[in-house]
Amino acid sequence: MCRALSLSGGGTKGAYEVGVLHKMARMLNNTDAEYDVVSGISIGSVNGAFLAFFDKGDELNCTDYLANYWLYNTTNSGTYKFWPGFEPYEALFKEPSVLDTSPFHQHLIDTFAAFDNKVYKHFLAGAVDVDTGSTIAVDYDNLTEAEYPLGVLASTSIPVAFPYTPLRNWRLIDGGSSWNNNMVAAVEKCVSLGFDYDHIEVDVIAMTPDRLDEFDAKKSNSW
């Protein structure tokens, strides 16, 4: 069985996402909370990358780490800074974006390095190529360690506010620009690992809309 987790974007609602994961790790049996594949969009890619730092079976420590991260490490100053010499509105015309995200890029470099750049799950960071408008699932199985921080940075590069992220031949922006939850990429990754659809389970944490209509799997197309 390939167990996949798909995490939505939603800015500060990522804290809610972590709360759900923290509870799931303590309510579900061991295997149901252990994921082979994690797909994340925007803030979901941040949470997803940090989930991937921990091996299967270590969900309690993983979700404790995430909870502490949100309590003590999520600050504006650690995410962006104003471009020097400009008012924010001036930067819009003289820089690639209103804000400079180099602090967050450095933070990601430091965080990946703290975990020895080891990723234990198949992780996908969702982004959009500004040149084609295509949704890109940046597959960490195909990245070098030096590129690891760029995948998450790309997925969180909110257009206009933050600059695009160059990665290989792409110029990437926030994955939520096209799709706020890429569960399809998670399923396709399981298929690429040799699993058929009957042996794939996907958990989805959706942070928008605030409420969902009741879902009847018997009347819907689903995997």
Tab-separated table of C-alpha atoms in Angstrom:
chain	number	residue	atom	x	y	z
A	1	MET	CA	0.000	0.000	0.000
A	2	CYS	CA	1.267	3.475	-0.904
A	3	ARG	CA	0.071	6.040	1.622
A	4	ALA	CA	0.165	9.641	0.433
A	5	LEU	CA	-0.521	12.957	2.119
A	6	SER	CA	-1.547	16.083	0.210
A	7	LEU	CA	-1.202	19.425	1.994
A	8	SER	CA	-2.896	22.649	0.881
A	9	GLY	CA	-1.586	26.161	0.810
A	10	GLY	CA	-3.148	28.771	3.049
A	11	GLY	CA	-0.523	31.013	4.670
A	12	THR	CA	-0.877	31.130	8.434
A	13	LYS	CA	-3.514	28.396	8.215
A	14	GLY	CA	-0.487	26.136	7.986
A	15	ALA	CA	-0.592	26.179	11.792
A	16	TYR	CA	-4.017	24.528	11.623
A	17	GLU	CA	-2.559	21.977	9.218
A	18	VAL	CA	0.115	21.105	11.770
A	19	GLY	CA	-2.542	20.791	14.488
A	20	VAL	CA	-4.394	18.253	12.360
A	21	LEU	CA	-1.198	16.298	11.699
A	22	HIS	CA	-0.294	16.380	15.382
A	23	LYS	CA	-3.694	14.920	16.306
A	24	MET	CA	-3.673	12.346	13.502
A	25	ALA	CA	-0.295	11.032	14.659
A	26	ARG	CA	-1.834	10.338	18.064
A	27	MET	CA	-5.256	9.068	17.006
A	28	LEU	CA	-4.528	6.812	14.035
A	29	ASN	CA	-2.777	3.488	14.275
A	30	ASN	CA	0.880	3.469	13.354
A	31	THR	CA	0.625	2.535	9.696
A	32	ASP	CA	-2.258	4.885	8.895
A	33	ALA	CA	-0.165	7.865	10.007
A	34	GLU	CA	2.971	6.772	8.138
A	35	TYR	CA	3.254	8.300	4.667
A	36	ASP	CA	5.362	7.206	1.719
A	37	VAL	CA	4.579	10.276	-0.409
A	38	VAL	CA	3.953	13.871	0.657
A	39	SER	CA	2.730	16.592	-1.716
A	40	GLY	CA	2.587	20.225	-0.574
A	41	ILE	CA	1.514	23.561	-2.006
A	42	SER	CA	2.843	26.863	-0.629
A	43	ILE	CA	2.814	26.662	3.186
A	44	GLY	CA	1.852	23.031	2.727
A	45	SER	CA	5.233	22.525	1.060
A	46	VAL	CA	6.970	23.936	4.143
A	47	ASN	CA	5.097	21.567	6.435
A	48	GLY	CA	5.548	18.752	3.931
A	49	ALA	CA	9.299	19.216	3.642
A	50	PHE	CA	9.664	19.166	7.403
A	51	LEU	CA	7.560	15.975	7.555
A	52	ALA	CA	9.976	14.452	5.077
A	53	PHE	CA	12.896	15.077	7.449
A	54	PHE	CA	11.561	12.270	9.649
A	55	ASP	CA	11.465	8.600	8.749
A	56	LYS	CA	8.306	6.512	8.829
A	57	GLY	CA	7.530	5.482	12.386
A	58	ASP	CA	8.773	8.737	13.890
A	59	GLU	CA	5.502	10.664	13.525
A	60	LEU	CA	5.251	11.714	17.174
A	61	ASN	CA	8.648	13.424	17.151
A	62	CYS	CA	7.951	14.822	13.705
A	63	THR	CA	4.701	16.506	14.650
A	64	ASP	CA	6.175	17.774	17.916
A	65	TYR	CA	8.927	19.390	15.871
A	66	LEU	CA	6.381	20.983	13.538
A	67	ALA	CA	4.313	22.317	16.435
A	68	ASN	CA	7.384	23.866	18.066
A	69	TYR	CA	8.475	25.274	14.740
A	70	TRP	CA	5.194	27.131	14.346
A	71	LEU	CA	5.302	28.360	17.930
A	72	TYR	CA	8.848	29.694	17.898
A	73	ASN	CA	10.241	30.028	14.358
A	74	THR	CA	7.577	31.587	12.154
A	75	THR	CA	8.292	35.311	12.055
A	76	ASN	CA	7.962	38.000	9.420
A	77	SER	CA	11.632	38.945	9.804
A	78	GLY	CA	12.619	35.349	9.139
A	79	THR	CA	10.524	35.273	5.986
A	80	TYR	CA	11.168	38.545	4.168
A	81	LYS	CA	12.696	41.997	4.376
A	82	PHE	CA	12.158	45.241	2.528
A	83	TRP	CA	14.484	46.032	-0.333
A	84	PRO	CA	17.058	48.596	0.855
A	85	GLY	CA	16.636	52.164	-0.317
A	86	PHE	CA	13.040	51.871	-1.482
A	87	GLU	CA	9.573	52.333	-0.128
A	88	PRO	CA	7.542	49.147	-0.711
A	89	TYR	CA	5.563	50.739	-3.542
A	90	GLU	CA	8.793	51.860	-5.231
A	91	ALA	CA	10.233	48.370	-5.107
A	92	LEU	CA	7.362	47.187	-7.260
A	93	PHE	CA	8.850	49.175	-10.141
A	94	LYS	CA	12.558	48.798	-9.367
A	95	GLU	CA	12.880	45.268	-7.985
A	96	PRO	CA	11.403	41.899	-9.017
A	97	SER	CA	8.867	42.058	-6.170
A	98	VAL	CA	7.624	44.146	-3.283
A	99	LEU	CA	9.594	42.110	-0.731
A	100	ASP	CA	12.938	40.309	-0.628
A	101	THR	CA	12.696	36.657	0.516
A	102	SER	CA	16.422	36.070	0.998
A	103	PRO	CA	15.903	35.632	4.784
A	104	PHE	CA	13.538	32.716	4.171
A	105	HIS	CA	15.876	31.215	1.586
A	106	GLN	CA	18.711	31.291	4.114
A	107	HIS	CA	16.410	29.885	6.782
A	108	LEU	CA	15.556	26.965	4.514
A	109	ILE	CA	19.239	26.359	3.761
A	110	ASP	CA	20.003	26.292	7.484
A	111	THR	CA	17.027	24.046	8.296
A	112	PHE	CA	17.815	21.462	5.627
A	113	ALA	CA	21.456	21.494	6.752
A	114	ALA	CA	20.376	20.917	10.373
A	115	PHE	CA	18.792	17.663	9.174
A	116	ASP	CA	21.891	16.799	7.106
A	117	ASN	CA	19.864	17.334	3.910
A	118	LYS	CA	18.238	13.938	4.401
A	119	VAL	CA	14.700	13.457	3.081
A	120	TYR	CA	13.097	10.164	4.092
A	121	LYS	CA	9.827	10.435	2.162
A	122	HIS	CA	9.037	11.001	-1.497
A	123	PHE	CA	8.313	14.730	-1.375
A	124	LEU	CA	6.720	16.958	-4.033
A	125	ALA	CA	6.599	20.758	-3.807
A	126	GLY	CA	3.929	22.336	-6.024
A	127	ALA	CA	4.798	25.455	-8.020
A	128	VAL	CA	3.849	27.218	-11.253
A	129	ASP	CA	6.162	28.023	-14.158
A	130	VAL	CA	5.644	31.714	-14.985
A	131	ASP	CA	6.730	31.205	-18.596
A	132	THR	CA	4.201	28.500	-19.452
A	133	GLY	CA	1.593	28.672	-16.681
A	134	SER	CA	2.126	24.966	-16.110
A	135	THR	CA	1.771	23.393	-12.691
A	136	ILE	CA	5.075	21.841	-11.691
A	137	ALA	CA	5.411	19.186	-9.003
A	138	VAL	CA	9.038	19.611	-7.999
A	139	ASP	CA	10.093	16.060	-7.186
A	140	TYR	CA	12.779	15.884	-4.500
A	141	ASP	CA	13.837	12.462	-5.785
A	142	ASN	CA	15.263	14.359	-8.768
A	143	LEU	CA	16.866	17.321	-6.955
A	144	THR	CA	20.376	17.742	-5.665
A	145	GLU	CA	20.829	18.600	-1.990
A	146	ALA	CA	21.816	22.130	-2.969
A	147	GLU	CA	18.438	22.508	-4.705
A	148	TYR	CA	16.338	21.279	-1.767
A	149	PRO	CA	15.711	24.757	-0.288
A	150	LEU	CA	14.769	26.137	-3.708
A	151	GLY	CA	11.880	23.700	-4.165
A	152	VAL	CA	10.109	24.953	-1.041
A	153	LEU	CA	11.065	28.559	-1.767
A	154	ALA	CA	9.517	28.248	-5.229
A	155	SER	CA	6.292	26.791	-3.861
A	156	THR	CA	5.946	29.775	-1.486
A	157	SER	CA	6.925	32.529	-3.956
A	158	ILE	CA	3.692	34.535	-3.886
A	159	PRO	CA	3.509	36.592	-7.118
A	160	VAL	CA	4.180	40.330	-6.841
A	161	ALA	CA	4.825	40.138	-3.096
A	162	PHE	CA	7.800	37.768	-3.470
A	163	PRO	CA	10.220	37.232	-6.372
A	164	TYR	CA	10.000	34.158	-8.560
A	165	THR	CA	12.463	31.367	-7.805
A	166	PRO	CA	14.828	30.192	-10.543
A	167	LEU	CA	15.253	26.417	-10.480
A	168	ARG	CA	16.941	24.673	-13.396
A	169	ASN	CA	15.088	25.795	-16.531
A	170	TRP	CA	12.051	27.084	-14.643
A	171	ARG	CA	11.058	30.422	-13.166
A	172	LEU	CA	8.691	29.328	-10.432
A	173	ILE	CA	6.024	31.010	-8.329
A	174	ASP	CA	3.646	29.903	-5.575
A	175	GLY	CA	1.821	26.698	-6.490
A	176	GLY	CA	-1.426	28.162	-5.189
A	177	SER	CA	-1.436	30.434	-8.238
A	178	SER	CA	-3.057	27.591	-10.152
A	179	TRP	CA	-4.026	24.847	-7.735
A	180	ASN	CA	-4.118	24.932	-3.955
A	181	ASN	CA	-3.867	21.184	-3.428
A	182	ASN	CA	-2.105	18.800	-5.788
A	183	MET	CA	-3.346	15.402	-4.689
A	184	VAL	CA	-3.041	14.214	-8.302
A	185	ALA	CA	0.750	14.538	-8.134
A	186	ALA	CA	0.740	12.437	-4.959
A	187	VAL	CA	-1.246	9.679	-6.659
A	188	GLU	CA	0.936	9.802	-9.779
A	189	LYS	CA	4.043	9.494	-7.614
A	190	CYS	CA	2.635	6.347	-6.001
A	191	VAL	CA	1.926	4.952	-9.469
A	192	SER	CA	5.503	5.708	-10.538
A	193	LEU	CA	6.674	3.707	-7.524
A	194	GLY	CA	4.848	0.652	-8.876
A	195	PHE	CA	1.501	0.799	-7.053
A	196	ASP	CA	-1.839	0.427	-8.821
A	197	TYR	CA	-4.805	2.637	-7.917
A	198	ASP	CA	-6.354	-0.048	-5.725
A	199	HIS	CA	-3.301	0.103	-3.480
A	200	ILE	CA	-3.047	3.870	-3.003
A	201	GLU	CA	-4.521	5.765	-0.064
A	202	VAL	CA	-4.496	9.572	0.054
A	203	ASP	CA	-5.160	11.815	3.038
A	204	VAL	CA	-5.920	15.426	2.119
A	205	ILE	CA	-5.808	18.424	4.439
A	206	ALA	CA	-7.697	21.247	2.722
A	207	MET	CA	-7.611	24.741	4.216
A	208	THR	CA	-9.940	26.396	1.711
A	209	PRO	CA	-12.877	26.723	1.520
A	210	ASP	CA	-13.665	27.000	5.203
A	211	ARG	CA	-16.422	24.423	4.865
A	212	LEU	CA	-16.882	21.502	2.471
A	213	ASP	CA	-20.114	19.932	1.354
A	214	GLU	CA	-20.729	16.410	2.573
A	215	PHE	CA	-18.775	13.993	0.409
A	216	ASP	CA	-20.381	10.806	-0.867
A	217	ALA	CA	-17.697	8.591	-2.391
A	218	LYS	CA	-20.337	6.372	-4.037
A	219	LYS	CA	-21.557	9.304	-6.155
A	220	SER	CA	-18.153	10.767	-6.961
A	221	ASN	CA	-15.199	9.821	-9.071
A	222	SER	CA	-12.368	8.929	-6.724
A	223	TRP	CA	-9.333	6.721	-6.562
